XYZ file of C-alpha atoms in Angstrom:
368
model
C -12.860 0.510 -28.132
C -12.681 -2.906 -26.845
C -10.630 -2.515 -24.087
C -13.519 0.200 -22.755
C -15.570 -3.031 -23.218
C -13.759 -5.416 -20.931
C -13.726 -1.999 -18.056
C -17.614 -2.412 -18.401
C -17.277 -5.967 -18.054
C -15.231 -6.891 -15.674
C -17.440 -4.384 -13.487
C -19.850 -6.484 -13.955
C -18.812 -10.062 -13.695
C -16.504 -8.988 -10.569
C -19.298 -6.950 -8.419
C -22.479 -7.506 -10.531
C -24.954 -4.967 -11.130
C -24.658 -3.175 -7.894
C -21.575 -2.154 -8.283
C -20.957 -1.946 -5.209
C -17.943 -3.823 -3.429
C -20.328 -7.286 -1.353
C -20.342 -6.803 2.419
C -20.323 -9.986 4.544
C -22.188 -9.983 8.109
C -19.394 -12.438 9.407
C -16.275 -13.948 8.019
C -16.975 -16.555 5.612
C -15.342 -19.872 5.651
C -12.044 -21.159 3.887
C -14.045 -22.338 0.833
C -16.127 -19.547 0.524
C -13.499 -17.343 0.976
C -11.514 -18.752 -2.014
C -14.293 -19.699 -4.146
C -16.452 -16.516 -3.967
C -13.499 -14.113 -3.750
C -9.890 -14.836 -3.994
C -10.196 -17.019 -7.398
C -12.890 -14.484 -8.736
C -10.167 -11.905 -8.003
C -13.064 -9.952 -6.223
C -13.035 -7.691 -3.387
C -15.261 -7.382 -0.172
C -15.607 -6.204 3.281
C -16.473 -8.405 6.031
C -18.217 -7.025 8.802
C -17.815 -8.230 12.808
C -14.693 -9.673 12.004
C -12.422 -8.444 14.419
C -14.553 -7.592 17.266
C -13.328 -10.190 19.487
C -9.641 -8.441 19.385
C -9.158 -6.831 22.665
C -7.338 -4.211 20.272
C -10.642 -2.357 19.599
C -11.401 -1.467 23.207
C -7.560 -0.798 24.217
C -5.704 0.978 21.642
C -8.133 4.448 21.844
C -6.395 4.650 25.099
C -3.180 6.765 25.135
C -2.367 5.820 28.810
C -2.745 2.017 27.590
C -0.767 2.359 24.293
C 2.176 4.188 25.586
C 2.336 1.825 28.764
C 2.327 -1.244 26.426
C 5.074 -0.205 23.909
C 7.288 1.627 26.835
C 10.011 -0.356 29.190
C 12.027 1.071 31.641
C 14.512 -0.137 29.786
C 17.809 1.698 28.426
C 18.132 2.439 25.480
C 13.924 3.075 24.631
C 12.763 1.784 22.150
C 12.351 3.318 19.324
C 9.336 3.245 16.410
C 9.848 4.238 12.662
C 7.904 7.590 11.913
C 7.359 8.777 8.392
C 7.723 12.408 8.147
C 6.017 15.081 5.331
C 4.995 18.735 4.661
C 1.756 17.280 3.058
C 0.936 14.059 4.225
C 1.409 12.063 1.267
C 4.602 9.554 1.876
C 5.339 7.481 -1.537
C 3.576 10.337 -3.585
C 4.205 12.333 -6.499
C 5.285 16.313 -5.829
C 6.488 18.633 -8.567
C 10.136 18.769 -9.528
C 10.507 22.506 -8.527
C 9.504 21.601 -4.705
C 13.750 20.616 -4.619
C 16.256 22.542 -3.003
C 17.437 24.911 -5.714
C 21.072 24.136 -4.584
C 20.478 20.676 -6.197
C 22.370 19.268 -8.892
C 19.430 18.521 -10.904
C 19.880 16.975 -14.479
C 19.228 19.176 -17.034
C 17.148 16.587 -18.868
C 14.340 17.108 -16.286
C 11.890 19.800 -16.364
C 11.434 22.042 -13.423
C 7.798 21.566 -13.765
C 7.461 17.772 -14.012
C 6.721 15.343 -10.745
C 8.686 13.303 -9.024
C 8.565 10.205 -6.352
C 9.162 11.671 -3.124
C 9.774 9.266 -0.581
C 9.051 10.070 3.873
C 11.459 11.337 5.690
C 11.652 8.158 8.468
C 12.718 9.562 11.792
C 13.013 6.868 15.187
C 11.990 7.919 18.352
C 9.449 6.924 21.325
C 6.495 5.873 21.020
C 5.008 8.637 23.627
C 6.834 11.322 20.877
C 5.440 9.676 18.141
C 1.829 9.655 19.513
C 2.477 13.180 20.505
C 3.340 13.959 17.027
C 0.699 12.480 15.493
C -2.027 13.781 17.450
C -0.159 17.148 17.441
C -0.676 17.638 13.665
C -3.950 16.440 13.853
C -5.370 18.687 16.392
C -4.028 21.730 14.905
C -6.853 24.558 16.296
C -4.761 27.640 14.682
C -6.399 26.457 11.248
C -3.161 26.937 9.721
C -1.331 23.888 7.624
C 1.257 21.928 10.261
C 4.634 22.304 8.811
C 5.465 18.360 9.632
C 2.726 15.749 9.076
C 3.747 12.338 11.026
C 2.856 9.018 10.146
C 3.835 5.804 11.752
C 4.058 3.154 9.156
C 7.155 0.996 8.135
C 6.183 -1.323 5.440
C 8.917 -4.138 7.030
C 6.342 -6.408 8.883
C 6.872 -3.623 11.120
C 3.726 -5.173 13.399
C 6.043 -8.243 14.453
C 9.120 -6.385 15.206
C 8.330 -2.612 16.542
C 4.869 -3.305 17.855
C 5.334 -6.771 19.354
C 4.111 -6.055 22.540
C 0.680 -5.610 21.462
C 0.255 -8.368 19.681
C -1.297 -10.309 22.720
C -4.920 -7.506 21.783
C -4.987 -9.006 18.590
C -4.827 -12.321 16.070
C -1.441 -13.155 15.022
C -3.461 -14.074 11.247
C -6.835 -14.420 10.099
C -7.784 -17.817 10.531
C -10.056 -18.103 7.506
C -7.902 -16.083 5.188
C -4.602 -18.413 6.323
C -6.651 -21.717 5.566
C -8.275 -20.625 2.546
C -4.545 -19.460 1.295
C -2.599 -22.037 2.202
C -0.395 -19.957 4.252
C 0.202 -17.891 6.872
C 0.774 -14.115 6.337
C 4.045 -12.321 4.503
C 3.962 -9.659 6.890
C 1.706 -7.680 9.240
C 2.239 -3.622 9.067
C 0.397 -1.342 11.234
C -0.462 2.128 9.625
C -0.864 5.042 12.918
C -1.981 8.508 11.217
C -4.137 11.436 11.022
C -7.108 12.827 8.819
C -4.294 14.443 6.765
C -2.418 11.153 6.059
C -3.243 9.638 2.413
C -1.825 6.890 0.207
C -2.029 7.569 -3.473
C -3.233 5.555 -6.138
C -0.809 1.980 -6.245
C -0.897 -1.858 -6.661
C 0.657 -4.481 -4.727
C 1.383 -7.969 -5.452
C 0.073 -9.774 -2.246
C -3.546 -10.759 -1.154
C -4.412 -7.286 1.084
C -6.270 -7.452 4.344
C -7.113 -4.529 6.389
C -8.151 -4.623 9.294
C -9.664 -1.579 11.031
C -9.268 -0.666 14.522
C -10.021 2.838 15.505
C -11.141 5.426 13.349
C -12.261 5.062 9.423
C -10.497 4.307 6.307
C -11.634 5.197 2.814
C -10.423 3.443 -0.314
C -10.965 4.293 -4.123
C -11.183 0.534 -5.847
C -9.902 0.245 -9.881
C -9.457 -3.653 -11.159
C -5.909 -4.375 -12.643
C -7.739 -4.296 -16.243
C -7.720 -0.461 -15.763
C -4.464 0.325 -15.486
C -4.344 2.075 -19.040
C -6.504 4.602 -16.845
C -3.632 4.786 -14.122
C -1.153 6.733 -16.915
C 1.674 4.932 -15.150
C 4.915 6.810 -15.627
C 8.546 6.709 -14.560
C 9.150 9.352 -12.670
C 12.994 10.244 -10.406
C 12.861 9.223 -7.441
C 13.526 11.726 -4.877
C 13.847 11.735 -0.681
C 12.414 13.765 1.831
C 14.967 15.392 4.672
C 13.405 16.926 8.038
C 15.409 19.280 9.742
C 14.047 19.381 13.511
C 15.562 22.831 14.610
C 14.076 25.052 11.597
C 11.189 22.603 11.294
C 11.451 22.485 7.521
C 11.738 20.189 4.803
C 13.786 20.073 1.730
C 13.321 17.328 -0.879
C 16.682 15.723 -2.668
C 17.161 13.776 -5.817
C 18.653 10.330 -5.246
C 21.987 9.699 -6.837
C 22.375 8.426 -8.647
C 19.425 9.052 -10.673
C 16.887 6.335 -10.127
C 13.105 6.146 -11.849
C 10.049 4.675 -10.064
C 6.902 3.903 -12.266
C 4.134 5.662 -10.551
C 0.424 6.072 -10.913
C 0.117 9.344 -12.390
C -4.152 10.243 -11.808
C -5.086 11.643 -8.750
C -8.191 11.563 -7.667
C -8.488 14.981 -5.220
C -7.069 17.724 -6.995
C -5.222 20.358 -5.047
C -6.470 23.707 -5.752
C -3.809 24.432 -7.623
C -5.249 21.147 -9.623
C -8.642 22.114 -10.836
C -10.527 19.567 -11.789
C -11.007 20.638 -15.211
C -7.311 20.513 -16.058
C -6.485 16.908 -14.114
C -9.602 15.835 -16.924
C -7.736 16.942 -19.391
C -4.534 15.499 -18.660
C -6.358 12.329 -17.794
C -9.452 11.369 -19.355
C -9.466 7.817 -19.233
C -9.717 8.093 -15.206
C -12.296 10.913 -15.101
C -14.441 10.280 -18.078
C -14.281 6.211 -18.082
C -16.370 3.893 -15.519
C -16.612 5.059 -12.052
C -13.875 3.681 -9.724
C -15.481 1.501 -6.839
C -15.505 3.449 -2.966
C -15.802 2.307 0.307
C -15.733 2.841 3.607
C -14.034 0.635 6.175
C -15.395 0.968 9.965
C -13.474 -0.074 13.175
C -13.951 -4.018 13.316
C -14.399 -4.825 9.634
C -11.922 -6.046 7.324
C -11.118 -4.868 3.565
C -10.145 -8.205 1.183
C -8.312 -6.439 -1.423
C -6.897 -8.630 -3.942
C -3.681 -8.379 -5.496
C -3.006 -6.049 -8.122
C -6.298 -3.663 -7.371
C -5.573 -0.085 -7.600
C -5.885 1.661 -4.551
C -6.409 5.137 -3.265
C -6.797 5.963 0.790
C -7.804 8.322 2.811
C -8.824 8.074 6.587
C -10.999 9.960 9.072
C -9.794 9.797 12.822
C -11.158 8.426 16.006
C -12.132 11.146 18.986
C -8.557 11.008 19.940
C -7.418 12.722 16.344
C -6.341 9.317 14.857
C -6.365 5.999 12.744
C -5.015 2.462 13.587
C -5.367 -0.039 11.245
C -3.524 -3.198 9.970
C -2.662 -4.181 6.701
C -1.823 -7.915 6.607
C -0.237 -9.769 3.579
C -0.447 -12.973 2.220
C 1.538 -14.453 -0.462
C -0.774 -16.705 -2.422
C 1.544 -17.102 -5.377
C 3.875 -18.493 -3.573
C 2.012 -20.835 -1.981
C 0.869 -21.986 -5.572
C 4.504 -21.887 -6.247
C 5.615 -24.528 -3.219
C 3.376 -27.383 -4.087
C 5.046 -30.340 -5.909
C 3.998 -31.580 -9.365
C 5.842 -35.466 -9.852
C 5.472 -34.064 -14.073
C 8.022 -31.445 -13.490
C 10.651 -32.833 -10.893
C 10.669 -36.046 -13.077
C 10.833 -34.835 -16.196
C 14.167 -33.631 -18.048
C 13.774 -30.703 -20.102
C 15.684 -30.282 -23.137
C 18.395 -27.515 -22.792
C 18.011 -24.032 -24.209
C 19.437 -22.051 -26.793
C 21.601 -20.426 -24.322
C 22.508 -23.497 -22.309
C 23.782 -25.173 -25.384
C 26.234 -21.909 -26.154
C 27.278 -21.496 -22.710
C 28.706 -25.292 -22.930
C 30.056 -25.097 -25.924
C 31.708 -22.153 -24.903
C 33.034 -24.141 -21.822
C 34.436 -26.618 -24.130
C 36.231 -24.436 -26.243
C 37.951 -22.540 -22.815
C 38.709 -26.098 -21.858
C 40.077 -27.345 -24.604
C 42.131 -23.499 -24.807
C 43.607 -24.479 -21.437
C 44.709 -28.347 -22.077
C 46.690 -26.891 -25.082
């Protein structure tokens, strides 16, 4: 089929014949930057790009972390945690995971998926470390009941976590010039091992930046998102209840779909692999998706509208820090002045010639 064509091409003209996503020894420069990568919509890692941040040394430091983002202060402040049995915030669960005291439309079947959003609970920063590491370090080899994550996808970096921001740039200097702009927002991501983001898209230029620990990313181009099976799915929230330490999972009302990738790419064992093939070939069977690894230091480019998977391995201390920092090149586009289309008067619509005439009429209704 043709469109199985343009998969093997795009692989191709994007990453060449490697197919592997281009590692740079040192940040490029502006031009190279947007030449070689943002116009060619291409992604690639840049090595030694970060290691002058005083973050790197610092933040694997407990002591350091929880002296920095504690005051004596009253009240404490407080830092968003995300909350899960499984790890997997902004992820797809099955229907029948829901309270059975639910009101649950009878148009849904009990054995489809749907969007469960984090339970986001506020509290210190010395809890939420504790937390983390707590269900990371788990030597019982039994499955935590709570799974914490501190992430807040609100340029959460500039508000919560301003008092580090004096370890680290407040943008990448290259990526800012090349751009045109400086970033959107700036989120910091603080998890476990058992932390993952499933497979998504966003519409900014993604950089992220690695500070402890590893993260791992599964790569598709937006020209495979046939092989996504993106679905609406009901939209459902996550509610942690601290005393019994258990979860129960509500549908929002009223009823709200999200459209959701639908493939993913680690099977639970309850998911062989045989069956997720069959429910999605195009993923399984089509071109291999791109992998890679970022270390502590480097920084992903990930350009907008790439499909993207991650996992994470953890520093000594049980965890991952890492940054995820947005620009907004379309707007940027958007902002610069063309003299052609401020001088220029278009010629009114369809709709903006019923609208007046409809404004006559009511006018001429009221001088009667």
């Amino acid at each position: 089929m043709e469109i199985e064509i343009l998969w093997e091409e795009v692989r191709e003209l994007s990453l060449g014949k490697s197919r592997r996503v281009e590692r740079l020894d040192s940040p490029p420069t502006p031009l190279q930057f947007l030449r070689d990568f943002v116009s060619q919509n291409k992604p690639c890692i840049i090595s030694n790009a970060t290691l002058h941040w005083p973050a790197l040394s610092n933040w694997s430091s407990d002591s350091y972390l929880i002296e920095a983002l504690s005051t004596s202060s009253s009240p404490a402040p407080t830092f968003s945690v995300h909350l899960t049995p499984n790890g997997r915030a902004d992820a797809l669960v099955p229907l029948n995971d829901i309270n059975k005291a639910n009101d649950v439309s009878s148009s849904l079947s009990t054995t489809s998926l749907c969007f469960a959003s984090a339970h986001v609970q506020h509290m210190p920063f010395p809890e939420a470390l504790k937390l983390i590491s707590s269900t990371s370090n788990n030597s019982n080899n039994t499955p935590p009941k709570v799974i914490a994550y501190a992430q807040q996808q609100n340029d959460c970096f500039r508000s919560e976590y301003s008092a580090l921001s004096d370890d680290c740039d407040s943008d990448i200097p290259w990526a800012s010039e090349a751009l045109g702009c400086h970033p959107e927002a700036v989120n910091i991501w603080i998890g476990n091992h058992l932390s993952e983001t499933s497979f998504h898209k966003d519409h900014y230029e993604n950089l992220y930046a690695v500070v402890t620990g590893r993260k791992h990313f599964i790569l598709l181009p937006p020209t495979d998102v046939h092989r996504m099976y993106i679905r609406d799915y009901p939209a459902a929230q996550y509610s942690y209840f601290q005393d019994t330490g258990e979860f129960t999972l509500e549908l929002e009302k009223p009823l709200r779909y999200v459209p959701w990738c639908s493939v993913n790419p680690y099977p639970s064992a309850a998911e062989t692999i045989d069956s997720e093939m069959a429910k999605f070939p195009l993923f399984f069977r089509g071109p291999k998706p791109f992998e890679c690894t970022v270390n502590p230091g480097e920084i992903l480019y990930l350009p907008s509208m790439w499909f993207h998977h991650v996992r994470q391995s953890p520093d000594d201390s049980g965890r991952t820090i890492a940054f995820d920092i947005k620009y907004a090149y379309f707007n940027f586009l958007q902002s610069i002045r063309h003299p052609e289309t401020e001088n220029t008067t278009l010629p009114k619509t369809k709709c903006e010639d019923i609208e007046s005439d409809a404004e006559n009429s009511s006018r001429d209704e009221t001088e009667c």
